[in-house]
């Protein structure tokens, strides 16, 4: 369980976010994840916390405020409204990188 949680946090930190200055209309298709596929948070602006400690810290703070233990898929789904208000979307982990890229493309228009 610790490895799954650590992997989820790592995935989340790679493409996650904090605040968004303007609401963004997004039409990112989120395919339903199989119940056993891990979910990941992606910043709505497509930025990554991987190389930005401030974004990684903001994500950790947002996640702590919104997601109840144990941090499994059910907990993540229950936190969607809270995290959405902070600038994140929940996607299957396998789609996190592509979703972040789509958000970055939309932000550049």
Coordinates of C-alpha atoms in Angstrom, one line a residue:
X1 CA 0.0 0.0 0.0
X2 CA 2.9 2.4 0.8
X3 CA 4.4 1.8 -2.7
X4 CA 1.0 2.5 -4.3
X5 CA 0.6 5.7 -2.3
X6 CA 4.2 6.8 -3.1
X7 CA 3.7 6.1 -6.8
X8 CA 0.5 8.1 -6.8
X9 CA 2.1 11.0 -5.0
X10 CA 5.0 10.9 -7.5
X11 CA 2.7 10.8 -10.5
X12 CA 0.6 13.6 -9.0
X13 CA 3.7 15.7 -8.3
X14 CA 4.9 15.4 -11.9
X15 CA 2.0 17.1 -13.5
X16 CA 0.2 18.9 -10.7
X17 CA -0.8 22.4 -9.8
X18 CA -1.8 25.0 -7.3
X19 CA -3.6 28.1 -8.3
X20 CA -5.1 29.3 -11.5
X21 CA -5.5 33.0 -12.3
X22 CA -8.4 32.6 -14.7
X23 CA -11.1 30.0 -15.2
X24 CA -10.3 27.8 -18.2
X25 CA -12.8 26.1 -20.3
X26 CA -11.5 22.6 -20.8
X27 CA -12.8 19.8 -22.9
X28 CA -10.3 17.2 -21.9
X29 CA -11.9 13.8 -22.4
X30 CA -11.5 11.8 -19.3
X31 CA -12.0 8.1 -20.0
X32 CA -13.3 6.1 -17.1
X33 CA -10.4 4.3 -15.4
X34 CA -10.7 0.6 -14.5
X35 CA -11.5 0.4 -10.8
X36 CA -7.9 -0.9 -10.1
X37 CA -6.1 1.7 -12.2
X38 CA -4.5 4.4 -10.0
X39 CA -5.8 7.9 -10.4
X40 CA -3.7 11.1 -10.5
X41 CA -4.2 14.8 -10.1
X42 CA -3.3 17.1 -13.0
X43 CA -3.1 20.8 -12.8
X44 CA -5.7 22.5 -15.0
X45 CA -3.0 24.8 -16.4
X46 CA -0.8 21.8 -17.4
X47 CA 2.2 22.9 -15.3
X48 CA 4.3 20.3 -13.6
X49 CA 5.6 20.3 -10.0
X50 CA 8.5 18.0 -11.1
X51 CA 11.0 20.8 -11.6
X52 CA 9.2 23.5 -9.6
X53 CA 9.4 23.0 -5.8
X54 CA 6.9 25.8 -5.2
X55 CA 4.2 23.9 -7.3
X56 CA 5.1 20.6 -5.6
X57 CA 4.7 22.2 -2.2
X58 CA 1.4 23.8 -3.2
X59 CA 0.1 20.4 -4.4
X60 CA 1.2 18.7 -1.1
X61 CA -0.7 21.4 0.8
X62 CA -3.8 21.2 -1.4
X63 CA -3.8 17.4 -1.2
X64 CA -3.5 17.4 2.5
X65 CA -6.4 19.8 2.8
X66 CA -8.7 17.9 0.5
X67 CA -7.8 14.2 0.4
X68 CA -8.7 12.0 3.4
X69 CA -6.7 8.9 4.3
X70 CA -6.0 6.4 3.0
X71 CA -5.6 8.2 -0.3
X72 CA -6.9 5.4 -2.4
X73 CA -9.1 5.9 -5.5
X74 CA -12.2 6.2 -3.4
X75 CA -10.6 9.0 -1.3
X76 CA -9.4 10.8 -4.4
X77 CA -12.8 10.7 -6.0
X78 CA -14.4 12.0 -2.8
X79 CA -11.9 14.9 -2.9
X80 CA -12.6 15.9 -6.6
X81 CA -14.7 19.0 -5.8
X82 CA -12.2 20.3 -3.3
X83 CA -9.3 19.7 -5.5
X84 CA -11.1 21.1 -8.6
X85 CA -11.6 24.3 -6.7
X86 CA -7.9 24.5 -6.2
X87 CA -7.1 23.9 -9.9
X88 CA -6.8 20.2 -10.4
X89 CA -8.6 17.4 -12.3
X90 CA -8.5 13.8 -11.5
X91 CA -7.6 11.4 -14.3
X92 CA -6.4 7.8 -14.7
X93 CA -2.7 7.8 -14.0
X94 CA -2.0 6.4 -17.5
X95 CA -3.6 9.6 -19.0
X96 CA -2.0 12.2 -16.7
X97 CA 0.9 13.2 -19.0
X98 CA -1.4 13.5 -22.1
X99 CA -4.0 15.5 -20.1
X100 CA -1.3 17.9 -18.8
X101 CA 0.0 18.3 -22.4
X102 CA -3.6 19.1 -23.6
X103 CA -4.0 21.7 -20.9
X104 CA -0.6 23.3 -21.8
X105 CA -1.7 23.5 -25.5
X106 CA -5.0 25.1 -24.6
X107 CA -3.2 27.6 -22.3
X108 CA -0.9 28.7 -25.1
X109 CA -3.8 29.8 -27.4

